[in-house]
Amino acid sequence: MASIDAIVNAGPSAQQPRDDDNDPAEQFDALNVREDSEGWNDVEEDAEEFNVQCLFCSEVATSLTQALDHMKAEHGFDLVAFRSKHGLDFFGMIKFVNYVRSQVKEGNAKPETENPSAWDDEKFMQPVLEDDALLFSVDELESMESSGKQPEASEANNATDEVSKLKEQLSKLQSQFDVYREQVSETLEKRWSDAPSKNEGEGEAKAKRYDDSYFESYSFNDIHQTMLQDTVRTEAYRDFIYENKNLFAGKTVMDVGCGTGILSMFCAKAGAKQVFALDNSAIIDKARQIAFDNGLDKQITFIRGKVEDLHELPGSYKHVDIIVSEWMGYCLFFENMLPSVFCARDRFMKRRADGSFDGLMVPSHVSVHLAPLADPDWVSDNVTFWSDVYGFDMHCMLEGALEDVVVQHPPAKTVVGSTSQKRPIAMWDLHQAKAEDLQFDVPFEVALDQDIDSLDAWCTWFDTVFSPAPPASAGAPGMIAPEEQEKLSAQKGAVTFSTSPMTKRTHWQCGTCIVDRKGKTGNKLSSGTTIGGAIKFLKDAEGRGLNITAEWDSKDGQEKGTQAWKMR
Amino acid sequence: MANAANDQPGLKAGPDMPHSEVHYFNSYNHHGIHEEMLKDEVRTKSYRDAIYNNRHLFKDKVVLDVGCGTSILSMFAAKAGAKHVIGVDMSTIIVKAKEIVEVNGLSDKITLLQGKMEEVELPFPEVDIIISEWMGYFLLYESMLDTVLWARDRYLRKDGQGLIFPDKATIFMAGIEDGDYKEDKIGFWDNVWGFDYSPLKYTALTEPLVDTVELKAVVTDPAAVITLDLYTVTVADLAFKLPFSLPVRRTDYIHAMIAWFDIEFSACHKPVRFSTGPHTKYTHWKQTVFYLKDVLTVEAGEQVKGQLTCKPNQDNRRDLDIAIDYETATDDQGRTANGHCEYKMC
């Protein structure tokens, strides 16, 4: 391929725009040549040093016409007539020229010029002479014949002819580049198909998975866009606030971690008298501007800082009636922002005479779910993968990898069982819960609803409940029975959303805890098998991460394990 | 509130984290990013082919792998017959890399050093070949090229026989029709759940988007803007202001410019190249999309001319300040447009 590249790039034709499959460096040169208006070298300068060597002897002419005349006079060979006689195309001419030159070089002064099979060989795409000007002139030969004129005559032509000639060249070159491009892509395909990968067909699926994951939201705005475009999340807040305007009308609200201020604006639109919007990030400047643009700046006061550092409300305000916050992290408690919301609640929420809260937490309740997963495709893609990476054993890369909780939204079909009545394993009343309630250790039991080859992972997710009911009186527990969720969600005006694998994907996705089989395979388990155990969620030493520990065993004795995972 | 920038929380590569050096190196500690890179077949197979198909170049040579990661390139080089390979990486991934090299029986051929290229002590005074996978988004974002060039000047043999794999990198640009997605990404801020969010719109316009662009969205022919020859390029050359000219292929709108890069291993017997453009297979680099303030209306045969300016940010060299100037070359007064857009990759 390099030879074609050299031919195409070196000649005057290089001034044409070209596609990216060509040699990039050469193409850059070509681009410079084209930019003559910007003070780059003009292509015409090359033409001044035009030296054409005769096909048959060492005679060097300074123009194409001169060379053609020489060959006609000295060797009785008319290249223009020859070309038209054999109807040779661009590549045909290149092969012919190189064929003749190679024959002459080997001492054959009279190479075959009648039988096209003599030069019809790919090996003659390789130039014999370096910078062979004759090869660069193939286009010109074509135009000489089609216009029936010698170059001298065409130089005298008016500008219109010149333009049409250039246009013709352009279209020819474009088709030549198409051929070239095809060849390049063919060789590329060939190179790859030499060693077909077993993952070949999965390329697209993988690409999509990448799109969906890590780099998808990459920038400052993107976080907020992702959250705002998480319709499950944003609609739940909006629906609860707009459908319970009676609860918000005339009230004082605090929005903890307001971000772009969307929840504050919902509250203001729903009739809140005053909203205090807190955030410790620079986004708050944008939020202030947005509230102003939407005519809500009178109702919303933005405060930059940590809630822990806020000891007094602005103005004459002493208490708030409602605390709204979108504090949930991966696996619910990752990033551990809820204690900050509790701090705001304990410090500013209005209280009854008995000391219990007399205001509303929005959302009001959250719960954590657990289910068994079987996903052999994921395991082969992400676990087995490391045992043969381009011929190398990299299984040690897995050490530690299976200690991390994987954030993903697994396909619903990989969920192969559930708890009784699909209830959560733990639930909290946010009016009552304290920071220490968020570290928990609960028993669980799941039943498989299908036969599986192996238990591959435990999947956790959370539900969020927005209840309009006033908080319980003093002394109520922070953790409540999981079956409460059905009653709470059924109330008039209540809104619930789930981040489960069975419902629409949210930006939280789910937390998947892969069972580390240490290279061994798990046991087959049959539908109806119950697996019981206990699971613990503890914050890590730094405070923002999460450690999850589980131990489990099946009634039939086929499955048993204990493992710890980290979310960091 | 989950940090959505970061679907793999372990990577800690979200914008909430300061983009300090510490952050940069930490983000490579986690195995997830290595998995993504290794599974990028275009990338890994191109390196593999360039090395395995040129055993004659590697036989008995001393090879330096700059930013070796999991050491896959070092192992390719060792398998190709190198006398010795030195892999250098700042990240703790090198602990894993050592285990991998051991398991694959190449410990006597490969020396792995953890530390900064500028600070580690190599067991050889000079090397015959430098291999490195240093490319970042838009070629230069968070790229290690500075380090590769430092290693070249310090360690590559001086007699002109030294080789660099790869040795050529070219940035291309093209114009795309991207109405729907621009509406989704930029127009989105005009109406967010009933509110006007336009202050964020202007921020969004300054953030280049790393994403896959469909070939059918491409309205112009591509143009190469700059080619870096790794044998001669200097760190100073990485700040540039260069013209480009995009021939319009079909009558359409242009909402954005895109950029991508091609890589070449030209020392090979048969040159190995790969492209990260929209016309070829997916790579983890995808393409970089720069939305324009205007929507350009162009007709086939016209040219969109412009200038691409790129320089490392003064405060953090791994961030890039990019600017695109553009003008449509048309006689139609109603469609003439020109503008200047500034972007920041951080």
PDB file of C-alpha atoms in Angstrom, chain A residues 252 276 313 316-321 347-351:
ATOM      1  CA  THR A 252     -40.407  27.085  55.153  1.00  0.00           C
ATOM      2  CA  PHE A 276     -33.107  27.709  52.115  1.00  0.00           C
ATOM      3  CA  LEU A 313     -30.949  30.528  59.614  1.00  0.00           C
ATOM      4  CA  SER A 316     -35.761  35.906  61.653  1.00  0.00           C
ATOM      5  CA  TYR A 317     -36.174  32.243  60.772  1.00  0.00           C
ATOM      6  CA  LYS A 318     -35.658  29.776  63.589  1.00  0.00           C
ATOM      7  CA  HIS A 319     -37.126  26.568  62.152  1.00  0.00           C
ATOM      8  CA  VAL A 320     -38.064  24.892  58.938  1.00  0.00           C
ATOM      9  CA  ASP A 321     -41.224  22.879  58.276  1.00  0.00           C
ATOM     10  CA  ARG A 347     -30.890  21.521  64.333  1.00  0.00           C
ATOM     11  CA  PHE A 348     -33.650  23.244  62.354  1.00  0.00           C
ATOM     12  CA  MET A 349     -36.786  21.134  62.052  1.00  0.00           C
ATOM     13  CA  LYS A 350     -39.781  22.373  63.990  1.00  0.00           C
ATOM     14  CA  ARG A 351     -40.588  20.239  67.074  1.00  0.00           C
TER      15      ARG A 351
END
